[in-house]
PDB file of C-alpha atoms in Angstrom:
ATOM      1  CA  UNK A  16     -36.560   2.429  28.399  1.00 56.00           C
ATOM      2  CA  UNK A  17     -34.421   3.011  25.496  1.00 60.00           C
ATOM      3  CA  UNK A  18     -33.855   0.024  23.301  1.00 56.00           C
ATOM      4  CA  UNK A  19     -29.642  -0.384  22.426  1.00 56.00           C
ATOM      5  CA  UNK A  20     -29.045   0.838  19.231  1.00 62.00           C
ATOM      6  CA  UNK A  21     -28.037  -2.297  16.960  1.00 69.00           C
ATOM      7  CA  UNK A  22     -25.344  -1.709  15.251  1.00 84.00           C
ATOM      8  CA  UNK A  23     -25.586  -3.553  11.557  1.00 95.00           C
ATOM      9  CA  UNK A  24     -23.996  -3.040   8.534  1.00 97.00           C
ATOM     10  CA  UNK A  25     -25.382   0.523   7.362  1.00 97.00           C
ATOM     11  CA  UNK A  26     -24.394   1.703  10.608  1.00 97.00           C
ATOM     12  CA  UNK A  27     -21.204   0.989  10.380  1.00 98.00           C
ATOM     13  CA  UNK A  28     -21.174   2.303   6.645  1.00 98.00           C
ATOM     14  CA  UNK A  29     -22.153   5.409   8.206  1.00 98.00           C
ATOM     15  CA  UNK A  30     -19.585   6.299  10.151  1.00 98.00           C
ATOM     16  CA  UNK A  31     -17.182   5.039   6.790  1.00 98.00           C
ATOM     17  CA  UNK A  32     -19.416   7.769   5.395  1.00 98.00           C
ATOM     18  CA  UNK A  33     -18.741  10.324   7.925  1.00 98.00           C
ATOM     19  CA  UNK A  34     -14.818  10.035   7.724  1.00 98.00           C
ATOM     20  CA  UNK A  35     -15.492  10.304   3.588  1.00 98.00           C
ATOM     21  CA  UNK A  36     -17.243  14.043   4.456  1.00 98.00           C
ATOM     22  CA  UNK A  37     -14.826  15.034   6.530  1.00 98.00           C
ATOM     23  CA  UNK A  38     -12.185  14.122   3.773  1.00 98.00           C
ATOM     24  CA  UNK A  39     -14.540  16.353   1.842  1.00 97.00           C
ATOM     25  CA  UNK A  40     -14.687  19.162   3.913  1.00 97.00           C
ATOM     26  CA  UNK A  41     -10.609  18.871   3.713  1.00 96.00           C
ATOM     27  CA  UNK A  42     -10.655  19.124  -0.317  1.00 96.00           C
ATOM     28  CA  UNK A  43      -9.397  15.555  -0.388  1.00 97.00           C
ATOM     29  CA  UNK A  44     -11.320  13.185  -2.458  1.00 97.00           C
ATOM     30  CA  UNK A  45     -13.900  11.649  -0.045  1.00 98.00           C
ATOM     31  CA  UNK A  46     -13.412   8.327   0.879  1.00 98.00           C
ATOM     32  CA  UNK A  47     -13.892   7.127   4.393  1.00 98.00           C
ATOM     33  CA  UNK A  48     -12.962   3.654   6.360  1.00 98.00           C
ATOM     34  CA  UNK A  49     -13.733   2.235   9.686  1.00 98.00           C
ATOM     35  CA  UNK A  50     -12.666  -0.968  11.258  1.00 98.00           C
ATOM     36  CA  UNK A  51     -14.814  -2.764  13.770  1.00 98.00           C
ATOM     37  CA  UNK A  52     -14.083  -5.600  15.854  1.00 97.00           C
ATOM     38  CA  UNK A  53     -16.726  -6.864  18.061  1.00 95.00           C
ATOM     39  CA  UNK A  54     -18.802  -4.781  17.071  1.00 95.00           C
ATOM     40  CA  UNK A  55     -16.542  -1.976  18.035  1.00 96.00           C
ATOM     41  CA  UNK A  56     -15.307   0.768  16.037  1.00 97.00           C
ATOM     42  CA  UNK A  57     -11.315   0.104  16.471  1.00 98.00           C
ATOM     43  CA  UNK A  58     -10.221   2.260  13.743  1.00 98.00           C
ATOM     44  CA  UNK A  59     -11.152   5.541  11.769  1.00 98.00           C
ATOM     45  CA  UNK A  60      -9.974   7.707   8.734  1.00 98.00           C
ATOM     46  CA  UNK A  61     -10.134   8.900   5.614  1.00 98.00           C
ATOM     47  CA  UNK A  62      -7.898   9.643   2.613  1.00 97.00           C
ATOM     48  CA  UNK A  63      -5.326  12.561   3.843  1.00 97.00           C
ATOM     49  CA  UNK A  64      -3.145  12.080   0.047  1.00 96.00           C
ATOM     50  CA  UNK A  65      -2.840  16.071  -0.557  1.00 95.00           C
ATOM     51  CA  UNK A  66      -2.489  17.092   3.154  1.00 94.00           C
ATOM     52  CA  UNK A  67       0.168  14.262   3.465  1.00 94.00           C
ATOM     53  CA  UNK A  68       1.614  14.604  -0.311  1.00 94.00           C
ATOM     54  CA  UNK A  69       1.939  11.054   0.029  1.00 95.00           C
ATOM     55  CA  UNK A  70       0.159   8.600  -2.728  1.00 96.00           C
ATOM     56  CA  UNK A  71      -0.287   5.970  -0.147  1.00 96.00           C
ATOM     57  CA  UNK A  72      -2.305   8.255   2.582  1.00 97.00           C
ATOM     58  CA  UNK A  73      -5.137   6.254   1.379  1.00 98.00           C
ATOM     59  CA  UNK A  74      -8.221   5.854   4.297  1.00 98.00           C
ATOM     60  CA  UNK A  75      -7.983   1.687   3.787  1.00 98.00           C
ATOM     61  CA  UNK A  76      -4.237   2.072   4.628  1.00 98.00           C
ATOM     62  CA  UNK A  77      -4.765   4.512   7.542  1.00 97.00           C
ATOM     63  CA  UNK A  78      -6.913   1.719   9.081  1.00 98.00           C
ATOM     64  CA  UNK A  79      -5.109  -1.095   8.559  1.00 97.00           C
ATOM     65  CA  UNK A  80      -2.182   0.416  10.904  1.00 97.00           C
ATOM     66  CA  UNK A  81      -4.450   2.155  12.982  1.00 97.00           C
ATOM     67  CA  UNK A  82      -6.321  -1.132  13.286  1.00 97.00           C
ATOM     68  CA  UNK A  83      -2.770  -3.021  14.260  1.00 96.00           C
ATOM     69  CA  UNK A  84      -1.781  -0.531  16.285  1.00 94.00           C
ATOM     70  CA  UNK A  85      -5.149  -0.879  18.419  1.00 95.00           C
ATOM     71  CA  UNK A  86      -5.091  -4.251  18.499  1.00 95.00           C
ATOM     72  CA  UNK A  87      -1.298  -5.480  19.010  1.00 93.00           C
ATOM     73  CA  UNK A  88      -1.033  -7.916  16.252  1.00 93.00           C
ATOM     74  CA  UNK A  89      -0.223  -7.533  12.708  1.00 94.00           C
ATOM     75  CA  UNK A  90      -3.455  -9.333  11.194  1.00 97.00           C
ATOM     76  CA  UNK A  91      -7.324  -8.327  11.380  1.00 98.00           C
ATOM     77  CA  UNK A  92      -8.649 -11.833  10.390  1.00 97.00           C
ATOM     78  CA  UNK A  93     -11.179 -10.694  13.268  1.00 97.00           C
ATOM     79  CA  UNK A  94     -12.552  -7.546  12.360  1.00 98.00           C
ATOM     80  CA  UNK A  95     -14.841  -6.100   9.162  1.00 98.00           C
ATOM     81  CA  UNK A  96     -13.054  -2.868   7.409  1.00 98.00           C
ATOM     82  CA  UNK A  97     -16.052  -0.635   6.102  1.00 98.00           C
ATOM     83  CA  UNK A  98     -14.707   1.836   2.958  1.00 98.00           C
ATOM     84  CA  UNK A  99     -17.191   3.647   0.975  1.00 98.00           C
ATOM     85  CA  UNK A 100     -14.968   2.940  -2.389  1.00 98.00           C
ATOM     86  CA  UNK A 101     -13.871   0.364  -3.521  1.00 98.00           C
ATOM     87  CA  UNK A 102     -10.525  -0.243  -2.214  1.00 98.00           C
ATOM     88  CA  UNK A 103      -7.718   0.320  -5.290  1.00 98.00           C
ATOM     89  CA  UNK A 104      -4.395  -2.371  -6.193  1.00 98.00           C
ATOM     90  CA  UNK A 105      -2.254  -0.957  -3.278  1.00 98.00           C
ATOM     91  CA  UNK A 106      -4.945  -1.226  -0.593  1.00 98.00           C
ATOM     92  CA  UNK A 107      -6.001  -4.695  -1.911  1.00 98.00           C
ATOM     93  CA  UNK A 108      -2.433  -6.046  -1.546  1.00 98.00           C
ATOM     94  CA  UNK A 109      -2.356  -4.314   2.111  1.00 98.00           C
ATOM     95  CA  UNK A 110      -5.988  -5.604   3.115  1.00 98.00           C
ATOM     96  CA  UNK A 111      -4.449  -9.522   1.174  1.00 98.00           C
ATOM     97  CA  UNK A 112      -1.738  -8.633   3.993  1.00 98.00           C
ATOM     98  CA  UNK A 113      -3.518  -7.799   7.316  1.00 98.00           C
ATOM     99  CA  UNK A 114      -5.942 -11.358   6.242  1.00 98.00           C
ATOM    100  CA  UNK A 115      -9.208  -9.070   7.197  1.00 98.00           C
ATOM    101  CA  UNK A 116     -11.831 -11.454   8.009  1.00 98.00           C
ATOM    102  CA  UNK A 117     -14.271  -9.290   6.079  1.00 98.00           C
ATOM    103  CA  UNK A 118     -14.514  -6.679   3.333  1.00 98.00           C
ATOM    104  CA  UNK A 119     -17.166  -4.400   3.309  1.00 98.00           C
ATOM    105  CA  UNK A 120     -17.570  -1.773   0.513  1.00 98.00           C
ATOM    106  CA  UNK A 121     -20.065   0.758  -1.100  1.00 98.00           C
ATOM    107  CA  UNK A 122     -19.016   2.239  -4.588  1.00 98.00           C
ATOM    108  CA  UNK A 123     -17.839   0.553  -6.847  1.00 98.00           C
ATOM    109  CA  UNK A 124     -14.683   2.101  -8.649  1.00 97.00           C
ATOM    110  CA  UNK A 125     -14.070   0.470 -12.326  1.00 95.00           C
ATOM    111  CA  UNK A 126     -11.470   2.604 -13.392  1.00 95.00           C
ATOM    112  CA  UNK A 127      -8.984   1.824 -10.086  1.00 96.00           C
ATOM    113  CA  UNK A 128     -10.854  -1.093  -8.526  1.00 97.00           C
ATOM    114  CA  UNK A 129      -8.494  -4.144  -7.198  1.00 98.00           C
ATOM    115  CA  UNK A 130     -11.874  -6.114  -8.809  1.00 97.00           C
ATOM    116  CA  UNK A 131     -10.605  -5.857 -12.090  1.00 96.00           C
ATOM    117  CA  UNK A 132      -7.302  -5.342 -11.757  1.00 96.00           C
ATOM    118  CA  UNK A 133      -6.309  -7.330  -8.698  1.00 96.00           C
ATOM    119  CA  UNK A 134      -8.686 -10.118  -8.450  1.00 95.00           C
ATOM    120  CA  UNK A 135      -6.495 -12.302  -6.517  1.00 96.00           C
ATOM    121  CA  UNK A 136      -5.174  -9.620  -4.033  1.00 97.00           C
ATOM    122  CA  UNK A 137      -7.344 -10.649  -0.966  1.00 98.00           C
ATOM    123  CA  UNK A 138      -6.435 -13.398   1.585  1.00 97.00           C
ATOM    124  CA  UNK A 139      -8.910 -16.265   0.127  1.00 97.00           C
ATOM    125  CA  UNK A 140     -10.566 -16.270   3.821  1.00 97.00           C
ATOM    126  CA  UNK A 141     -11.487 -12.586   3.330  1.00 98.00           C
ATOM    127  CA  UNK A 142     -15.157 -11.951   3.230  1.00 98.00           C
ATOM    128  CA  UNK A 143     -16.828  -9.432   0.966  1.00 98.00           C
ATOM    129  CA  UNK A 144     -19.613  -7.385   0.328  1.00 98.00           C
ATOM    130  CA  UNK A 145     -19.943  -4.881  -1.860  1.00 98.00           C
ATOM    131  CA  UNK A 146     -22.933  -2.255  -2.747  1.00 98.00           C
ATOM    132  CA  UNK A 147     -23.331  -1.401   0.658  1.00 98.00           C
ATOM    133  CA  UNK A 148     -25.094   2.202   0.851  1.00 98.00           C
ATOM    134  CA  UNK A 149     -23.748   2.229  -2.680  1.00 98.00           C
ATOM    135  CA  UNK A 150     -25.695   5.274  -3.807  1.00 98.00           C
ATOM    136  CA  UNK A 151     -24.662   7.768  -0.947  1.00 98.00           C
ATOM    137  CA  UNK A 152     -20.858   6.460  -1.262  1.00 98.00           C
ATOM    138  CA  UNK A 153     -21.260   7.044  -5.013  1.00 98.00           C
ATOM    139  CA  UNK A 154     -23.350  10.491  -4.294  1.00 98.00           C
ATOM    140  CA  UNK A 155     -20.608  12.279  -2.461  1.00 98.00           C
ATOM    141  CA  UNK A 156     -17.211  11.481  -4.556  1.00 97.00           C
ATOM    142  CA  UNK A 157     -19.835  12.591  -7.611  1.00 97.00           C
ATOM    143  CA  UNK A 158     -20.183  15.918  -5.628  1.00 97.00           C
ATOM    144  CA  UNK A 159     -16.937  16.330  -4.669  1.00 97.00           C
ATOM    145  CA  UNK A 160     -15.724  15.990  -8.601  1.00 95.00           C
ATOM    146  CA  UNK A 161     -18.371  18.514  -9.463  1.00 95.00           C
ATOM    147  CA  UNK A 162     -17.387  21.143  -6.911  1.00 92.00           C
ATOM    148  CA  UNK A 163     -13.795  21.052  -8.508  1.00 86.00           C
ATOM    149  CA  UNK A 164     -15.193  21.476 -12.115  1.00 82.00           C
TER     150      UNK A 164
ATOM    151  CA  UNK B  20      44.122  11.800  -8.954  1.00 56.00           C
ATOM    152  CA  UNK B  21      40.639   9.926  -7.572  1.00 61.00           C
ATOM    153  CA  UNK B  22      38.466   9.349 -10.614  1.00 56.00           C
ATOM    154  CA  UNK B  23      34.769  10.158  -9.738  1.00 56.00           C
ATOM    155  CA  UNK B  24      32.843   7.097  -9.289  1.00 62.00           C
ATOM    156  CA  UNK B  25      30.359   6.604 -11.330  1.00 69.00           C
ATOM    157  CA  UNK B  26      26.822   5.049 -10.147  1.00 84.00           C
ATOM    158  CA  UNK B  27      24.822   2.959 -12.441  1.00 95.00           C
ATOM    159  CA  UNK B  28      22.148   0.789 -11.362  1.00 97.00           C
ATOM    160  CA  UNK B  29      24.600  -1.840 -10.014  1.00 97.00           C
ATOM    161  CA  UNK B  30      26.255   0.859  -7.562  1.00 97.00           C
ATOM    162  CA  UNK B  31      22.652   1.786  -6.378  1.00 98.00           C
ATOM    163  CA  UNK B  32      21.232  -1.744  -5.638  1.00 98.00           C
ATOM    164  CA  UNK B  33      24.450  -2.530  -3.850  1.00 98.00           C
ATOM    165  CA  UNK B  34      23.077   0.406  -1.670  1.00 98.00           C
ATOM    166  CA  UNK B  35      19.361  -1.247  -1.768  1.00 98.00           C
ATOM    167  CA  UNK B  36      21.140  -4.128  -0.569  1.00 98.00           C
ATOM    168  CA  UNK B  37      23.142  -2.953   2.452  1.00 98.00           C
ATOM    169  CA  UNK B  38      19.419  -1.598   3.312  1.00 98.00           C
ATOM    170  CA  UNK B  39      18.461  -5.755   3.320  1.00 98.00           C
ATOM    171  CA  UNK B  40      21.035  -6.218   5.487  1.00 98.00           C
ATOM    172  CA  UNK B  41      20.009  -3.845   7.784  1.00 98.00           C
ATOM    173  CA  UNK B  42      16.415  -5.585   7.398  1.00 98.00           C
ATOM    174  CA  UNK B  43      18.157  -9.080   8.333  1.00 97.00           C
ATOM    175  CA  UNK B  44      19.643  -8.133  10.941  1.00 97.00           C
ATOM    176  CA  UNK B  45      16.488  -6.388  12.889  1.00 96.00           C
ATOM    177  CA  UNK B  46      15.077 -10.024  12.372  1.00 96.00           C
ATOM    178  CA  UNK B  47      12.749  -8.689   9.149  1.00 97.00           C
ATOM    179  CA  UNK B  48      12.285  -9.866   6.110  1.00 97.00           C
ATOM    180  CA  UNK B  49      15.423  -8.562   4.234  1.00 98.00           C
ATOM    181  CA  UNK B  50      14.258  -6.215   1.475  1.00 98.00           C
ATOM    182  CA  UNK B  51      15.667  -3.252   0.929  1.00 98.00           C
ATOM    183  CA  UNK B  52      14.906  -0.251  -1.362  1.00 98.00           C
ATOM    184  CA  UNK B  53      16.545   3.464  -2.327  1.00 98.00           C
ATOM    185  CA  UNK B  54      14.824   6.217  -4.318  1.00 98.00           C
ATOM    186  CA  UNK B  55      17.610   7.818  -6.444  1.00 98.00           C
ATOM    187  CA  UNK B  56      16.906  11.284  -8.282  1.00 97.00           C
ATOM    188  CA  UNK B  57      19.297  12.960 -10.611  1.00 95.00           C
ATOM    189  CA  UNK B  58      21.857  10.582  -9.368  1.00 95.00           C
ATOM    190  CA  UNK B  59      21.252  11.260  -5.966  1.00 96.00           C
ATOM    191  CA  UNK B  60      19.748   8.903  -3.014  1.00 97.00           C
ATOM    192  CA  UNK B  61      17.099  10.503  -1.915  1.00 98.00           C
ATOM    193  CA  UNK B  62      15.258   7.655   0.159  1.00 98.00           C
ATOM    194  CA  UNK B  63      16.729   4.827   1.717  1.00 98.00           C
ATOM    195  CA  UNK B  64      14.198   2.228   3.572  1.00 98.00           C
ATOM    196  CA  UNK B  65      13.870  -1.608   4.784  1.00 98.00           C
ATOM    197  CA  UNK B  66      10.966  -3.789   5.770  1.00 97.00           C
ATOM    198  CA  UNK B  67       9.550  -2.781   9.103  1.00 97.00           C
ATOM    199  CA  UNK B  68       6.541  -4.949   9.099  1.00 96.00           C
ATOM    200  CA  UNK B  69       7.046  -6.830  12.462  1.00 95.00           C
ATOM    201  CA  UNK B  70       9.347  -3.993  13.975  1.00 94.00           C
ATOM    202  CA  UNK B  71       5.927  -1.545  13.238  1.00 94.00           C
ATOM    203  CA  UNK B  72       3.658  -4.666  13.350  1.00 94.00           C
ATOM    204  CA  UNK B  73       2.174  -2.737  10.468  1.00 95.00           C
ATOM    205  CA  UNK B  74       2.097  -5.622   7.649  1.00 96.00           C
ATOM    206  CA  UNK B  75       2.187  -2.235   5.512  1.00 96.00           C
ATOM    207  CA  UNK B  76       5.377  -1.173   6.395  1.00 97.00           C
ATOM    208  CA  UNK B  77       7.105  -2.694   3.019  1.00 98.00           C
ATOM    209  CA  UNK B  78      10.543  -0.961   2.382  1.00 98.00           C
ATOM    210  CA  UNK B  79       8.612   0.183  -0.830  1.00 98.00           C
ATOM    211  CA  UNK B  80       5.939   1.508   0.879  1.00 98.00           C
ATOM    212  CA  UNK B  81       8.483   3.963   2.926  1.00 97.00           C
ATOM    213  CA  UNK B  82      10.690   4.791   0.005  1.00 98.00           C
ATOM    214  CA  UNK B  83       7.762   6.569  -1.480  1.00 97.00           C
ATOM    215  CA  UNK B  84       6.550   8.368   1.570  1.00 97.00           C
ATOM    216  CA  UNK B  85      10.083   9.160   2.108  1.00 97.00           C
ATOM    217  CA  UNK B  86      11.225  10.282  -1.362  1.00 97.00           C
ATOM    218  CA  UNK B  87       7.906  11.922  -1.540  1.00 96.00           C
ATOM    219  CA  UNK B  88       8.560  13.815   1.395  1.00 94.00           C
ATOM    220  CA  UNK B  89      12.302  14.843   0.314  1.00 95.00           C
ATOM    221  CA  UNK B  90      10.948  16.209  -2.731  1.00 95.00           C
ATOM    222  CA  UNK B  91       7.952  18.184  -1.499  1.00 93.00           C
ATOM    223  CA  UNK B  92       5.106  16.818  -4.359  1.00 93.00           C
ATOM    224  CA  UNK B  93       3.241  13.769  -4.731  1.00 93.00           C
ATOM    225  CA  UNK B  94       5.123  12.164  -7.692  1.00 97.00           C
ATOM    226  CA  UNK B  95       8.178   9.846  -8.644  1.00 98.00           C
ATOM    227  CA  UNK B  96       8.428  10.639 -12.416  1.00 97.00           C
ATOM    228  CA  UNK B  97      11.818  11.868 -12.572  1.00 97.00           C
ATOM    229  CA  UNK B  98      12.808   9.040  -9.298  1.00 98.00           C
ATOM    230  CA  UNK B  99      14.384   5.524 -10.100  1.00 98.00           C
ATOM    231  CA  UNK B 100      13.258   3.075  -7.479  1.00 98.00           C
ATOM    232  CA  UNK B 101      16.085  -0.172  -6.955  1.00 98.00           C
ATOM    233  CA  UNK B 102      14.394  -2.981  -4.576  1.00 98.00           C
ATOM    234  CA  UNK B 103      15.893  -6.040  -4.070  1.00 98.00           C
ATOM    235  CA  UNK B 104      12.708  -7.768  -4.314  1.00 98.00           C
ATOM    236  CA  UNK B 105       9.839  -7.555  -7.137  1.00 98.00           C
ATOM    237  CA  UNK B 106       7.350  -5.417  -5.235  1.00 98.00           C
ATOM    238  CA  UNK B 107       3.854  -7.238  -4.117  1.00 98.00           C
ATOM    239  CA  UNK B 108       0.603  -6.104  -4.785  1.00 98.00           C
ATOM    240  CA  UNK B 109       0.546  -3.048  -2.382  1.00 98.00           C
ATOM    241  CA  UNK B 110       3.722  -2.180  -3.305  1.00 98.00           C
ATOM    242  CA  UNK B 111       3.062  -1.947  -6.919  1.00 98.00           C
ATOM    243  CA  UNK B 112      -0.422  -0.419  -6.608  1.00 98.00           C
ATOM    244  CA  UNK B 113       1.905   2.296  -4.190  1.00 98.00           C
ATOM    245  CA  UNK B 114       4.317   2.913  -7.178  1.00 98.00           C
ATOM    246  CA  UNK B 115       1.573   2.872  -9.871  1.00 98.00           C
ATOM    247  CA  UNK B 116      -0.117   6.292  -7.517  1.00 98.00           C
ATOM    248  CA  UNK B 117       3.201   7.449  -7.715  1.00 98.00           C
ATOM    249  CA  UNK B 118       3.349   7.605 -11.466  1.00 98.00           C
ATOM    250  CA  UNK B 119       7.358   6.395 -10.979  1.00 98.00           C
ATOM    251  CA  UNK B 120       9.645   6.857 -13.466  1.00 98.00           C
ATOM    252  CA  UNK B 121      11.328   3.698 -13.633  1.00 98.00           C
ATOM    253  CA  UNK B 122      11.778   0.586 -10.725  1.00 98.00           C
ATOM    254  CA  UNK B 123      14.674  -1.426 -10.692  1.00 98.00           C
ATOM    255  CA  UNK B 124      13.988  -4.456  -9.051  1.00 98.00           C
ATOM    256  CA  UNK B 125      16.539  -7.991  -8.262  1.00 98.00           C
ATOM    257  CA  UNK B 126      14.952 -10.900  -7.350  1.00 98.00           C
ATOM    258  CA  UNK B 127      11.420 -12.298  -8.940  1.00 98.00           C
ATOM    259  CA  UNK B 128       8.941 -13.369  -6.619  1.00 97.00           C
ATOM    260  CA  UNK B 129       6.762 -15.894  -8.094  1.00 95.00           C
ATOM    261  CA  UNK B 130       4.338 -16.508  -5.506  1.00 95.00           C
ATOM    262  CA  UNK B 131       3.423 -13.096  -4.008  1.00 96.00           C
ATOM    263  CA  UNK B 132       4.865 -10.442  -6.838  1.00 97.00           C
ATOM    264  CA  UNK B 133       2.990  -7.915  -8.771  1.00 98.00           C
ATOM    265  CA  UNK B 134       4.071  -9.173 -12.751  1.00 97.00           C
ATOM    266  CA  UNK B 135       1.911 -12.338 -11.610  1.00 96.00           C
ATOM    267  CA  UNK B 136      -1.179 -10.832  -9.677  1.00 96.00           C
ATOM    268  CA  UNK B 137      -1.539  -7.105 -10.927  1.00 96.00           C
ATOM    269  CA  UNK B 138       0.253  -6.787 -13.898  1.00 95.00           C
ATOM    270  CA  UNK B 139      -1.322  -3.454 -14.703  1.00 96.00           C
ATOM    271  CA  UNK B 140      -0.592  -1.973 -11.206  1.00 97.00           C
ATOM    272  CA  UNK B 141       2.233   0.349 -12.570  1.00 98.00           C
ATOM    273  CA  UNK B 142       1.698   3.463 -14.530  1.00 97.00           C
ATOM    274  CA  UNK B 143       1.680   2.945 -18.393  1.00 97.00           C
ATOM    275  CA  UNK B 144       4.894   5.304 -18.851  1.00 97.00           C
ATOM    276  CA  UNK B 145       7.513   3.565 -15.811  1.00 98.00           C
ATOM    277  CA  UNK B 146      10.493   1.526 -16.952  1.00 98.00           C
ATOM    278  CA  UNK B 147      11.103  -1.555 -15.692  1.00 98.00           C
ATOM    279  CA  UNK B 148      14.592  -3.563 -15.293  1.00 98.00           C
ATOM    280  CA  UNK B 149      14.409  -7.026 -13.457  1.00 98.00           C
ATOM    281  CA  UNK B 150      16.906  -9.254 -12.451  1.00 98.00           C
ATOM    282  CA  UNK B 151      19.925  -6.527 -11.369  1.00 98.00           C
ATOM    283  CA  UNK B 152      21.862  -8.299  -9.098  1.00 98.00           C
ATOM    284  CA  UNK B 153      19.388 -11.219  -9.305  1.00 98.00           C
ATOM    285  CA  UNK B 154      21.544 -13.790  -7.116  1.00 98.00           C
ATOM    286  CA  UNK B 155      22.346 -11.651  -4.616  1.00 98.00           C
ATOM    287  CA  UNK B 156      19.085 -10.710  -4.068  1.00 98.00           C
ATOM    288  CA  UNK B 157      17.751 -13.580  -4.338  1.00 98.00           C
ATOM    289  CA  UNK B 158      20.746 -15.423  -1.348  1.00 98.00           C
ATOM    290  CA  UNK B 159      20.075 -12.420   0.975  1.00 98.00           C
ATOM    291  CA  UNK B 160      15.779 -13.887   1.190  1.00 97.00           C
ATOM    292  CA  UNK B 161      17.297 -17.582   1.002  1.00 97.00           C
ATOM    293  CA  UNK B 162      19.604 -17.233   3.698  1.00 97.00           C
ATOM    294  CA  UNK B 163      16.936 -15.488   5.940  1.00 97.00           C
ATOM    295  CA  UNK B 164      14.852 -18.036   5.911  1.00 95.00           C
ATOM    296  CA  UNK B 165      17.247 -20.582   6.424  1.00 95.00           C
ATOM    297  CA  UNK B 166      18.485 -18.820   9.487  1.00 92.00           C
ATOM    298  CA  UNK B 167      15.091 -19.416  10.536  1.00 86.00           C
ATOM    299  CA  UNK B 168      14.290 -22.940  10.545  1.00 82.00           C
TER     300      UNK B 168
END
């Protein structure tokens, strides 16, 4: 008998992780999002900014209206949004927005971060983690920088 | 003879105001926004968050993607943006990626705008002018949510 497959946190960093390669593959700079509710993968994407020529094409953004769209409402105070960065001003004020019950993230990003520059943008119910599978969310933006040198 | 009219900021937020109107009378939120380059309008937008039930569908949010798209590249450096309401968060973080040239905005908004919360969301170089057309701005929001109780 094969066991279910429990799905925990890395797994669903994973599959954030998966959308940031494909981003990759696309020459965009990799970052990758899912949103899960129930333990269900609702939403997927990752940064599409060149293809797009749009600033705000951001993957966090993607999900957060993919994520509505799915569910029918306008607020995600049930679901976890995995990103593999983390998430910038703009996608802080949208996440502060949709009232995400929980914020998962791997890289840190100093130079963009809402962390330092946004402190305050989350809903104060938002949950957050951050470090999660930080070195392979770190490893791939690294490589992607070094393939454009 | 018809003297050419000539458009200063006033003559553009009027325009970012009709767009509130718009907004007010779809039952949003009324903010309204234009892009103007060279003197030209080249994005005109209103809230659309419960129309999209996207909570990122901020009038700012479109003007970019919209002006963005009218111009063919990525960046607002040579674009004035006139909203009748100090961007939030997102909205700043949005216009920050956008490396705007200058935003024009009326009313403050002391509880959820971007001077309070991110004050470093905008690029270093934009311009900023508050407080054009402050009052009517500011009635438009006022009379919304009066219309509401």
């Amino acid at each position: 008998m094969i066991e279910p497959q429990v799905k925990g946190d890395e797994w669903f960093m994973a599959k954030a992780l998966e959308q940031a390669q494909l981003a990759f593959e696309a020459g965009e700079i990799p970052v990758g999002a899912v949103v899960v509710a129930k333990d269900k993968i609702i939403a997927r994407s990752h940064n599409l900014t060149e293809m797009l020529c749009d600033v705000t094409a951001h993957a966090e953004m993607q999900a957060i209206t993919s994520a509505t769209n799915s569910l029918g409402g306008k607020y995600l105070n049930e679901c976890t949004l995995y990103v593999t960065l983390e998430p910038c001003i703009m996608c802080a004020g949208a996440i502060g927005w949709s009232q995400l019950g929980r914020l998962v993230y791997g890289a840190s990003d100093d130079k963009r971060g809402f962390m330092r520059f946004a402190p305050e943008a989350l809903h104060p119910k938002t949950k957050v983690t951050k470090g999660m599978m930080e070195e392979e969310c770190k490893a791939i933006i690294q490589d992607f920088f070094k393939s454009k040198r």
